[in-house]
Short mmCIF file of C-alpha atoms and ligand atoms in Angstrom, two decimals:
data_model
loop_
_atom_site.label_atom_id
_atom_site.label_comp_id
_atom_site.label_asym_id
_atom_site.label_seq_id
_atom_site.Cartn_x
_atom_site.Cartn_y
_atom_site.Cartn_z
CA MET A 1 0.04 -0.26 -0.15
CA CYS A 2 2.92 2.50 0.58
CA THR A 3 4.57 1.66 -3.00
CA LYS A 4 2.63 4.64 -4.69
CA ASP A 5 2.79 7.31 -2.07
CA ARG A 6 5.91 6.53 -0.45
CA LEU A 7 6.57 9.52 1.46
CA ARG A 8 2.79 10.13 2.44
CA CYS A 9 3.11 7.09 4.57
CA LEU A 10 6.15 8.74 6.33
CA ILE A 11 3.63 11.54 7.87
CA PRO A 12 3.36 10.48 11.50
CA ALA A 13 0.14 10.47 12.78
CA VAL A 14 -1.92 12.85 15.14
CA GLY A 15 -1.42 10.53 18.47
CA LYS A 16 2.31 10.55 17.98
CA LEU A 17 2.66 13.90 17.47
CA LEU A 18 0.42 14.54 20.54
CA ASP A 19 2.71 12.40 22.66
CA HIS A 20 6.17 14.39 21.85
CA CYS A 21 7.65 15.80 24.91
CA LEU A 22 7.81 19.30 23.19
CA ILE A 23 3.86 19.12 22.49
CA ARG A 24 3.28 17.50 25.87
CA SER A 25 5.41 20.43 27.85
CA LEU A 26 3.46 22.94 25.78
CA ILE A 27 0.29 21.91 27.21
CA GLU A 28 1.68 21.03 30.56
CA SER A 29 2.26 25.09 30.51
CA GLY A 30 -0.84 26.18 29.92
CA VAL A 31 -1.85 26.06 25.96
CA ALA A 32 -5.19 24.42 25.45
CA ARG A 33 -5.04 20.72 24.49
CA GLU A 34 -8.00 21.48 21.74
CA ILE A 35 -5.92 24.40 20.29
CA VAL A 36 -2.82 22.40 20.25
CA LEU A 37 -5.04 19.19 18.56
CA ARG A 38 -6.25 21.35 15.83
CA LEU A 39 -2.96 23.30 14.64
CA ILE A 40 -1.63 19.31 14.53
CA ARG A 41 -4.50 18.03 12.61
CA SER A 42 -4.27 21.26 10.17
CA THR A 43 -0.49 20.70 10.06
CA LEU A 44 -0.58 16.81 9.15
CA GLU A 45 -3.86 17.44 6.54
CA LYS A 46 -1.48 20.06 4.87
CA LEU A 47 1.34 17.63 4.47
CA ARG A 48 -0.74 14.68 3.27
CA SER A 49 -2.01 16.81 0.72
CA LEU A 50 1.48 17.20 -0.96
CA SER A 51 2.85 15.01 -3.73
CA ASP A 52 5.88 12.66 -2.99
CA ASP A 53 7.78 15.03 -5.12
CA GLU A 54 7.09 17.76 -2.77
CA LEU A 55 7.18 16.24 0.66
CA GLU A 56 11.00 14.87 -0.46
CA LYS A 57 12.19 18.34 0.21
CA LEU A 58 10.57 18.53 3.62
CA ASP A 59 11.80 17.08 6.88
CA LEU A 60 8.89 14.88 8.37
CA SER A 61 11.04 14.01 11.63
CA LEU A 62 8.40 14.05 14.63
CA ASP A 63 11.11 16.42 16.35
CA HIS A 64 10.72 18.82 13.14
CA LEU A 65 7.17 18.81 13.11
CA ALA A 66 6.81 18.94 17.03
CA GLN A 67 9.01 22.64 16.72
CA GLN A 68 6.71 23.50 13.97
CA VAL A 69 3.79 23.35 16.07
CA VAL A 70 5.26 25.23 19.36
CA ALA A 71 6.54 27.49 17.03
CA GLN A 72 3.20 28.56 15.83
CA ILE A 73 1.39 28.50 19.06
CA GLU A 74 4.14 30.90 20.04
CA GLU A 75 3.42 33.22 17.01
CA ARG A 76 -0.42 33.07 17.73
CA SER A 77 0.07 34.24 21.12
CA LEU A 78 -0.02 38.15 22.17
CA GLN A 79 3.28 38.46 23.71
CA ARG A 80 5.11 41.03 25.57
CA VAL A 81 7.65 43.40 23.44
CA ILE A 82 10.88 45.08 24.35
CA ASN A 83 10.82 47.96 21.67
CA GLY A 84 14.33 48.74 20.24
CA THR A 85 12.85 50.23 17.04
CA GLY A 86 13.20 53.62 18.48
CA ILE A 87 9.77 54.48 17.24
CA ILE A 88 7.75 55.60 20.42
CA LEU A 89 3.94 55.41 19.13
CA HIS A 90 4.30 51.89 16.91
CA THR A 91 0.59 51.14 16.03
CA GLY A 92 2.25 47.30 15.15
CA LEU A 93 3.49 47.04 18.92
CA GLY A 94 -0.05 48.31 20.70
CA ARG A 95 1.16 52.36 20.51
CA ALA A 96 1.14 54.07 23.64
CA PRO A 97 2.24 52.06 26.74
CA LEU A 98 0.13 52.86 30.00
CA SER A 99 1.63 54.62 32.74
CA ASP A 100 1.93 53.22 36.24
CA SER A 101 -0.84 55.24 37.59
CA ALA A 102 -3.21 54.04 34.48
CA ILE A 103 -2.17 50.26 35.25
CA GLN A 104 -3.00 50.70 38.99
CA LYS A 105 -6.21 52.33 38.41
CA VAL A 106 -6.71 49.27 35.93
CA GLU A 107 -6.21 46.83 38.73
CA GLU A 108 -8.29 48.82 41.12
CA LEU A 109 -11.43 48.88 38.82
CA SER A 110 -11.00 45.34 37.35
CA GLY A 111 -13.66 44.25 40.06
CA TYR A 112 -17.21 45.86 40.77
CA CYS A 113 -16.67 49.79 40.17
CA SER A 114 -19.14 52.51 39.94
CA LEU A 115 -19.27 52.24 36.19
CA GLU A 116 -22.73 53.31 35.47
CA ILE A 117 -24.38 54.33 38.78
CA ASP A 118 -25.12 57.28 40.50
CA ARG A 119 -23.61 56.75 44.10
CA GLN A 120 -25.88 59.46 45.74
CA SER A 121 -29.44 58.08 44.92
CA GLY A 122 -27.92 54.46 43.72
CA LYS A 123 -29.88 54.97 40.81
CA ARG A 124 -28.54 54.47 37.01
CA GLY A 125 -25.99 57.08 36.25
CA SER A 126 -23.60 57.80 33.21
CA ARG A 127 -20.40 55.91 32.43
CA ASP A 128 -18.26 58.91 31.24
CA LEU A 129 -19.00 61.51 33.39
CA HIS A 130 -15.95 61.82 35.14
CA ILE A 131 -13.94 61.59 31.94
CA ALA A 132 -16.12 64.64 30.36
CA GLU A 133 -15.35 66.55 33.30
CA LEU A 134 -11.57 65.87 32.79
CA LEU A 135 -11.93 66.45 28.92
CA VAL A 136 -13.49 69.48 29.79
CA ALA A 137 -11.11 71.03 31.77
CA LEU A 138 -7.93 69.95 29.68
CA THR A 139 -9.69 71.33 26.38
CA GLY A 140 -11.73 74.24 27.64
CA ALA A 141 -14.45 72.30 25.33
CA GLU A 142 -18.12 72.55 26.74
CA ALA A 143 -18.48 68.73 26.84
CA GLY A 144 -16.97 65.37 25.94
CA LEU A 145 -17.46 61.66 24.96
CA VAL A 146 -15.10 58.61 24.35
CA VAL A 147 -15.63 55.75 22.20
CA ASN A 148 -13.71 52.67 20.76
CA ASN A 149 -11.40 54.26 18.76
CA ASN A 150 -10.53 57.93 16.63
CA ALA A 151 -12.02 55.82 13.58
CA ALA A 152 -15.42 55.11 15.37
CA ALA A 153 -15.75 58.86 16.61
CA LEU A 154 -15.93 60.14 13.02
CA LEU A 155 -18.11 57.15 12.42
CA LEU A 156 -20.43 58.02 15.13
CA ILE A 157 -20.31 61.85 13.93
CA LEU A 158 -21.06 61.42 10.32
CA SER A 159 -24.08 58.91 11.12
CA THR A 160 -25.31 61.26 13.33
CA PHE A 161 -25.40 64.35 11.39
CA ALA A 162 -24.49 63.58 7.85
CA GLN A 163 -26.52 60.45 6.97
CA ASP A 164 -27.89 61.08 3.38
CA ARG A 165 -26.31 64.49 3.46
CA GLU A 166 -22.92 66.23 2.09
CA VAL A 167 -19.59 66.47 4.01
CA ILE A 168 -16.89 68.77 2.30
CA VAL A 169 -13.54 67.47 2.60
CA SER A 170 -10.12 69.00 0.80
CA ARG A 171 -8.72 67.08 -1.44
CA GLY A 172 -5.31 67.55 0.34
CA GLN A 173 -6.74 65.45 3.14
CA LEU A 174 -8.58 62.58 2.04
CA VAL A 175 -6.11 59.96 3.59
CA GLU A 176 -5.26 56.75 4.49
CA ILE A 177 -3.98 55.92 7.63
CA GLY A 178 -2.36 52.36 8.58
CA GLY A 179 -4.06 50.34 6.07
CA SER A 180 -7.43 49.97 7.03
CA PHE A 181 -8.77 53.52 7.97
CA ARG A 182 -9.40 55.10 4.41
CA LEU A 183 -11.41 58.41 4.46
CA PRO A 184 -13.70 58.13 2.07
CA ASP A 185 -14.71 54.26 3.27
CA VAL A 186 -15.47 55.62 6.67
CA MET A 187 -17.39 58.20 5.03
CA ARG A 188 -19.26 55.56 3.12
CA ALA A 189 -19.89 53.60 6.29
CA GLY A 190 -21.54 56.52 7.96
CA GLY A 191 -23.64 57.13 5.04
CA ALA A 192 -22.36 60.65 4.01
CA ASN A 193 -21.98 61.77 0.74
CA LEU A 194 -18.25 63.00 0.22
CA ILE A 195 -17.56 66.14 -1.71
CA GLU A 196 -13.98 66.46 -2.15
CA VAL A 197 -12.79 70.11 -3.33
CA GLY A 198 -9.23 71.69 -4.26
CA THR A 199 -6.71 70.02 -5.63
CA THR A 200 -3.86 67.59 -3.69
CA ASN A 201 -1.28 70.77 -2.60
CA ARG A 202 -4.30 73.84 -2.91
CA THR A 203 -7.38 74.40 -1.53
CA TYR A 204 -8.91 77.62 -0.77
CA CYS A 205 -11.58 78.60 1.04
CA SER A 206 -13.72 79.73 -2.19
CA ASP A 207 -13.60 75.67 -3.06
CA TYR A 208 -15.34 74.93 0.08
CA GLU A 209 -17.67 77.79 -0.31
CA GLN A 210 -18.58 77.16 -4.08
CA ALA A 211 -19.57 73.43 -2.87
CA ILE A 212 -21.88 74.44 -0.35
CA THR A 213 -25.19 72.97 -1.25
CA GLU A 214 -28.72 72.76 0.86
CA GLU A 215 -27.47 69.14 1.19
CA THR A 216 -24.23 70.42 3.17
CA SER A 217 -24.07 69.41 6.69
CA ILE A 218 -20.34 69.35 7.59
CA LEU A 219 -17.38 71.03 6.37
CA LEU A 220 -14.59 68.37 7.52
CA LYS A 221 -10.59 69.01 8.49
CA VAL A 222 -8.52 66.13 8.59
CA HIS A 223 -4.95 66.12 9.98
CA THR A 224 -2.87 64.58 7.54
CA SER A 225 -1.25 62.79 10.11
CA ASN A 226 1.22 60.50 8.38
CA PHE A 227 2.24 62.77 5.57
CA LYS A 228 3.41 65.92 5.00
CA LEU A 229 2.76 68.36 1.90
CA ILE A 230 5.55 70.74 1.42
CA GLY A 231 6.42 73.39 -1.51
CA PHE A 232 3.88 75.02 -3.38
CA VAL A 233 0.67 74.50 -0.97
CA ALA A 234 -2.44 75.89 0.44
CA ALA A 235 -4.66 74.49 3.18
CA VAL A 236 -7.47 76.59 5.12
CA PRO A 237 -6.93 77.80 8.31
CA LEU A 238 -9.67 76.29 10.95
CA VAL A 239 -10.83 79.80 11.63
CA GLU A 240 -11.98 80.65 8.23
CA LEU A 241 -13.55 77.44 7.66
CA VAL A 242 -15.68 78.39 11.28
CA ASN A 243 -16.32 81.77 9.51
CA LEU A 244 -18.11 80.17 6.45
CA ALA A 245 -19.88 77.34 8.43
CA ALA A 246 -21.29 80.29 10.72
CA VAL A 247 -22.69 82.08 7.37
CA HIS A 248 -24.14 78.75 6.15
CA ASP A 249 -25.18 77.30 9.05
CA LEU A 250 -22.88 74.19 8.98
CA LEU A 251 -20.88 72.36 11.61
CA VAL A 252 -17.42 72.17 11.40
CA VAL A 253 -15.57 69.03 12.64
CA ASP A 254 -11.56 68.86 12.95
CA ASP A 255 -10.24 65.22 13.19
CA ILE A 256 -6.79 66.30 14.57
CA GLY A 257 -5.75 62.47 14.64
CA SER A 258 -3.01 62.27 16.99
CA GLY A 259 -4.45 64.75 19.84
CA ALA A 260 -1.76 66.39 21.34
CA LEU A 261 -3.08 68.13 24.52
CA PHE A 262 -0.04 70.49 25.05
CA ASP A 263 1.97 72.65 22.57
CA LEU A 264 5.15 70.17 21.25
CA THR A 265 7.05 73.20 19.87
CA LYS A 266 7.57 74.13 23.90
CA TYR A 267 9.94 70.80 23.76
CA ASP A 268 11.23 71.23 20.55
CA LEU A 269 9.25 68.06 19.24
CA GLY A 270 7.77 70.02 15.95
CA SER A 271 4.46 71.23 15.47
CA GLU A 272 1.57 69.07 15.96
CA PRO A 273 -2.46 70.35 16.09
CA THR A 274 -4.01 70.40 19.87
CA ALA A 275 -7.28 70.25 20.92
CA GLN A 276 -7.34 72.86 22.88
CA ALA A 277 -6.69 74.78 19.56
CA SER A 278 -9.22 73.38 17.64
CA ILE A 279 -11.72 74.63 20.63
CA ALA A 280 -10.58 77.92 20.78
CA ALA A 281 -10.58 78.42 17.07
CA GLY A 282 -14.35 77.34 17.49
CA ALA A 283 -14.68 73.93 16.05
CA ASP A 284 -17.71 72.64 16.84
CA LEU A 285 -16.53 68.86 17.34
CA VAL A 286 -12.92 68.07 17.83
CA THR A 287 -11.99 63.93 17.47
CA PHE A 288 -8.85 62.31 18.08
CA SER A 289 -6.77 58.74 19.33
CA ALA A 290 -6.34 58.29 23.21
CA ASP A 291 -3.65 55.61 22.39
CA LYS A 292 -1.26 58.33 20.25
CA LEU A 293 0.01 61.62 21.29
CA VAL A 294 -2.24 61.30 24.43
CA GLY A 295 -0.36 58.51 25.93
CA GLY A 296 -3.44 56.45 27.07
CA PRO A 297 -5.63 53.40 26.26
CA GLN A 298 -7.34 52.67 22.65
CA GLY A 299 -10.32 54.83 22.44
CA GLY A 300 -11.79 57.87 20.14
CA ILE A 301 -12.01 61.30 21.87
CA ILE A 302 -14.92 63.59 21.06
CA VAL A 303 -14.96 67.24 22.48
CA GLY A 304 -17.03 70.17 21.21
CA LYS A 305 -20.43 71.72 21.96
CA GLY A 306 -22.82 70.63 24.55
CA ALA A 307 -25.87 70.24 22.49
CA LEU A 308 -24.13 68.24 19.94
CA ILE A 309 -22.29 65.63 22.40
CA ALA A 310 -25.71 65.30 23.98
CA LYS A 311 -27.22 64.39 20.20
CA LEU A 312 -24.47 61.80 19.46
CA LYS A 313 -25.25 60.43 22.97
CA GLN A 314 -28.65 59.46 21.76
CA ASN A 315 -27.39 57.85 18.26
CA PRO A 316 -28.13 54.04 19.48
CA LEU A 317 -24.27 53.57 17.59
CA THR A 318 -22.42 55.11 20.85
CA ARG A 319 -23.79 52.20 22.49
CA ALA A 320 -22.42 49.77 19.92
CA LEU A 321 -19.35 51.91 20.06
CA ARG A 322 -18.43 52.38 23.88
CA ILE A 323 -15.29 51.34 25.84
CA ASP A 324 -15.08 49.27 28.73
CA LYS A 325 -14.52 50.24 32.31
CA LEU A 326 -10.47 49.13 32.07
CA ARG A 327 -10.25 51.44 29.28
CA LEU A 328 -12.19 54.39 31.25
CA ALA A 329 -9.85 53.55 34.76
CA ALA A 330 -6.83 53.85 32.29
CA LEU A 331 -8.19 56.91 30.51
CA GLN A 332 -9.18 58.60 33.88
CA ALA A 333 -5.72 58.11 35.03
CA THR A 334 -3.89 59.19 32.13
CA LEU A 335 -5.56 62.47 31.85
CA HIS A 336 -5.26 63.49 35.24
CA SER A 337 -1.55 63.35 34.77
CA TYR A 338 -2.15 66.07 32.66
CA LEU A 339 -4.36 67.83 34.70
CA SER A 340 -1.49 67.66 37.65
CA GLY A 341 1.45 69.11 35.29
CA LYS A 342 3.06 65.52 35.59
CA LEU A 343 3.76 64.80 31.80
CA THR A 344 6.64 62.65 32.29
CA GLU A 345 4.19 59.99 34.04
CA LEU A 346 3.10 59.21 30.85
CA PRO A 347 5.70 56.56 29.18
CA ILE A 348 5.23 58.24 25.70
CA TRP A 349 6.49 61.63 27.07
CA LYS A 350 9.42 60.14 29.32
CA MET A 351 10.79 58.53 26.24
CA ALA A 352 10.42 61.72 23.75
CA LEU A 353 11.94 63.59 26.22
CA ARG A 354 14.64 61.61 27.54
CA GLN A 355 18.18 63.83 27.43
CA LEU A 356 20.34 62.60 25.26
CA SER A 357 23.28 62.25 27.28
CA GLU A 358 20.89 59.62 29.36
CA ILE A 359 20.45 57.68 26.49
CA LYS A 360 24.20 57.55 25.44
CA ARG A 361 24.91 56.34 28.87
CA ASP A 362 22.36 53.52 28.39
CA ALA A 363 23.82 52.63 25.04
CA GLU A 364 27.29 52.57 26.24
CA ALA A 365 26.46 49.99 29.15
CA LEU A 366 24.12 47.81 27.04
CA ALA A 367 26.97 47.49 24.35
CA ALA A 368 29.46 46.86 26.43
CA ALA A 369 27.35 43.97 27.84
CA LEU A 370 26.84 42.72 24.67
CA GLU A 371 30.60 42.72 23.86
CA ILE A 372 31.13 39.56 26.12
CA PRO A 373 28.70 37.08 24.36
CA LEU A 374 29.23 38.59 20.59
CA LYS A 375 32.98 38.91 20.81
CA ARG A 376 33.73 36.56 18.50
CA GLU A 377 31.07 36.72 16.02
CA ALA A 378 30.00 40.35 15.77
CA LYS A 379 31.38 44.21 15.86
CA VAL A 380 29.14 46.12 18.55
CA GLU A 381 29.05 49.71 18.30
CA VAL A 382 27.66 52.84 19.70
CA GLN A 383 26.42 55.50 16.89
CA ASP A 384 24.05 58.61 16.84
CA GLY A 385 20.79 57.91 15.21
CA VAL A 386 16.91 59.52 15.14
CA SER A 387 13.87 58.14 16.49
CA GLN A 388 10.56 58.56 16.00
CA LEU A 389 7.27 59.54 17.74
CA GLY A 390 5.28 57.69 15.20
CA GLY A 391 1.51 57.04 15.39
CA GLY A 392 1.05 59.01 12.53
CA SER A 393 2.64 62.30 14.25
CA LEU A 394 5.43 64.59 13.22
CA PRO A 395 5.88 63.11 9.82
CA GLY A 396 9.64 63.93 9.07
CA GLU A 397 10.56 65.11 12.39
CA GLU A 398 13.05 63.35 13.95
CA ILE A 399 14.27 63.02 17.42
CA PRO A 400 18.23 62.57 18.29
CA THR A 401 19.21 59.39 19.89
CA ALA A 402 22.06 57.00 20.66
CA LEU A 403 21.53 53.14 18.86
CA VAL A 404 23.79 50.14 19.45
CA THR A 405 24.43 48.87 16.31
CA ILE A 406 25.69 44.93 15.87
CA GLU A 407 27.47 44.12 12.67
CA PHE A 408 27.76 39.95 12.16
CA PHE A 409 30.74 38.41 10.91
CA HIS A 410 28.85 35.65 9.44
CA SER A 411 25.19 35.50 10.57
CA ASP A 412 22.68 36.70 8.62
CA VAL A 413 21.14 40.05 10.32
CA GLU A 414 17.68 39.42 8.66
CA LYS A 415 17.79 35.83 10.52
CA VAL A 416 18.79 37.51 13.88
CA ALA A 417 16.06 40.01 13.76
CA ALA A 418 13.26 37.32 13.12
CA GLN A 419 14.62 35.02 16.14
CA LEU A 420 14.84 38.17 18.08
CA ARG A 421 11.17 39.02 17.48
CA MET A 422 10.26 35.22 17.80
CA GLY A 423 11.15 34.56 21.40
CA ASP A 424 9.62 35.57 24.65
CA PRO A 425 9.89 38.91 25.60
CA ALA A 426 10.24 39.53 21.41
CA ILE A 427 12.69 41.93 21.06
CA PHE A 428 11.83 43.97 17.93
CA THR A 429 14.98 46.04 16.38
CA ARG A 430 15.71 48.01 13.08
CA ILE A 431 18.08 46.97 10.40
CA SER A 432 20.04 49.32 8.35
CA SER A 433 22.86 48.64 6.09
CA GLY A 434 23.43 45.10 7.14
CA LYS A 435 23.19 46.06 10.73
CA LEU A 436 21.17 45.27 13.63
CA LEU A 437 20.04 48.44 15.36
CA ILE A 438 18.85 48.46 18.81
CA ASP A 439 17.53 52.54 19.74
CA LEU A 440 17.83 53.15 23.17
CA ARG A 441 15.04 55.66 23.66
CA THR A 442 12.37 52.98 23.66
CA ILE A 443 13.78 50.60 26.03
CA ARG A 444 13.88 50.46 29.83
CA THR A 445 17.18 50.28 31.71
CA ALA A 446 15.84 47.34 33.65
CA ASP A 447 15.29 45.61 30.39
CA HIS A 448 18.69 45.55 29.41
CA GLY A 449 19.41 41.91 31.39
CA VAL A 450 16.94 39.92 29.00
CA ILE A 451 18.40 41.34 26.05
CA VAL A 452 21.88 40.65 26.86
CA GLU A 453 20.51 36.84 28.05
CA ARG A 454 18.91 36.67 24.89
CA PHE A 455 21.97 37.35 22.49
CA ARG A 456 23.83 34.93 25.04
CA ASN A 457 21.22 32.29 23.94
CA LEU A 458 21.46 32.98 20.60
CA SER A 459 25.05 32.99 20.41
CA ASN A 460 24.98 29.57 22.13
CA GLN A 461 22.68 27.76 19.53
CA ARG A 462 25.04 28.82 16.96
CA SER A 463 28.06 27.93 18.28
CA SER A 464 26.74 24.52 19.22
CA VAL A 465 25.60 24.21 15.68
CA ILE A 466 28.74 24.75 14.24
CA SER A 467 30.31 22.39 16.54
C1 LIG B 1 -5.00 57.61 13.50
C2 LIG B 1 -5.79 58.50 12.98
C3 LIG B 1 -7.33 57.86 12.88
C4 LIG B 1 -7.63 56.83 13.19
O1 LIG B 1 -7.65 56.70 14.70
P1 LIG B 1 -7.80 55.37 15.65
O2 LIG B 1 -8.06 56.06 16.63
O3 LIG B 1 -6.68 54.24 15.32
O4 LIG B 1 -9.32 54.88 14.84
C5 LIG B 1 -8.31 58.85 12.06
N1 LIG B 1 -7.87 60.19 11.81
C6 LIG B 1 -6.70 60.77 11.68
C7 LIG B 1 -6.21 61.86 11.30
C8 LIG B 1 -5.38 59.71 12.50
O5 LIG B 1 -4.35 60.00 12.54
#
């Protein structure tokens, strides 16, 4: 029976693989047997669908297959990451790390908490009353509301005020942000008709004015976030849109994206629109993310006119887009850090404002520690480099930093970077001109030991392969 599909017969049975010591210890470590079993089945099914010619090229040993299954399980689970990329708000790595006080608040409120109850009367209350008060105090707006993320904030506004009506946007602001967020798509989902005006590089107030019809409901301004128009460009200042909207009885909505809550130029970090400036300029509603420059948990913040926020709350979508108590807890603590003037309690600002001399000291220390396990296989140096704020904020704005650079004599740098990403905790680095770069701005000093240990293990693995 094994003559025709000679190699297919060598594919092990499910039970054999399930009994392998690697798989057994995987299950003992807490991974559900059912999940492992499904993965084993699908792995073996895939192999059985291959021809002998294809199977010939593969390693069908139990050890190898077990390793594959373990690697796949590890790949799928959410894992802690040491961020050596120097990108402070890295969307792929979960954007803003939470502050200690936010984490403490989450812990405190993770049991029962007064989420939606009025403590005085014991009757049902509002879940975001306190957050709204903090937002009002911070931004100078009349009212505030928090939803799932900034995309949801925009969707809610469009669905409430622009369903089957027209929304005017400059062609220079029809942005795509990180793959799945494209402004024209959100418009469609919100039931609004998008009216594009101006050209890619220049839009004037008269362009908006000429496009206004009976059907118009909103003049929408969108922060271009992740790209920069330079050269022969013109955009309409928010104040002019506000004046135009007043004449025609329209709403001005300003999506400022990253949502800075203070003037970044004060710290030499370039210029980003602030929520306060938008409110002061007279925008009716301002939306931004809670996990970009605010430095909190995922969320979409809307601030603006009280009557409009009240209307948003009546939209049934608000219920579908609301956030849970844990994120509210984290956001409350995050906003408190601003109100108490303790900016560097927030990890993103602590990292962004770190002194270069301090980062250099860290880089020297890490490089010296890495020299020991790597001395025969790589050249380890400290170099100047640049970090980025990320999260679509300040494109082109670069913050000076110090890097540890590792140039391997024999190993493939891409392979080493992949091995670092696959471990626990995962370590993310950059690669440039064939060197592995570790940016110390985004790494806690307390994590140096783990990094050195991982390089030592990788180095041991390599030397045992060679011998
Ligand atoms: C990031 C961004 C969004 C999307 O925000 P999420 O909170 O990720 O949904 C929308 N608009 C602008 C201008 C942005 O920069």
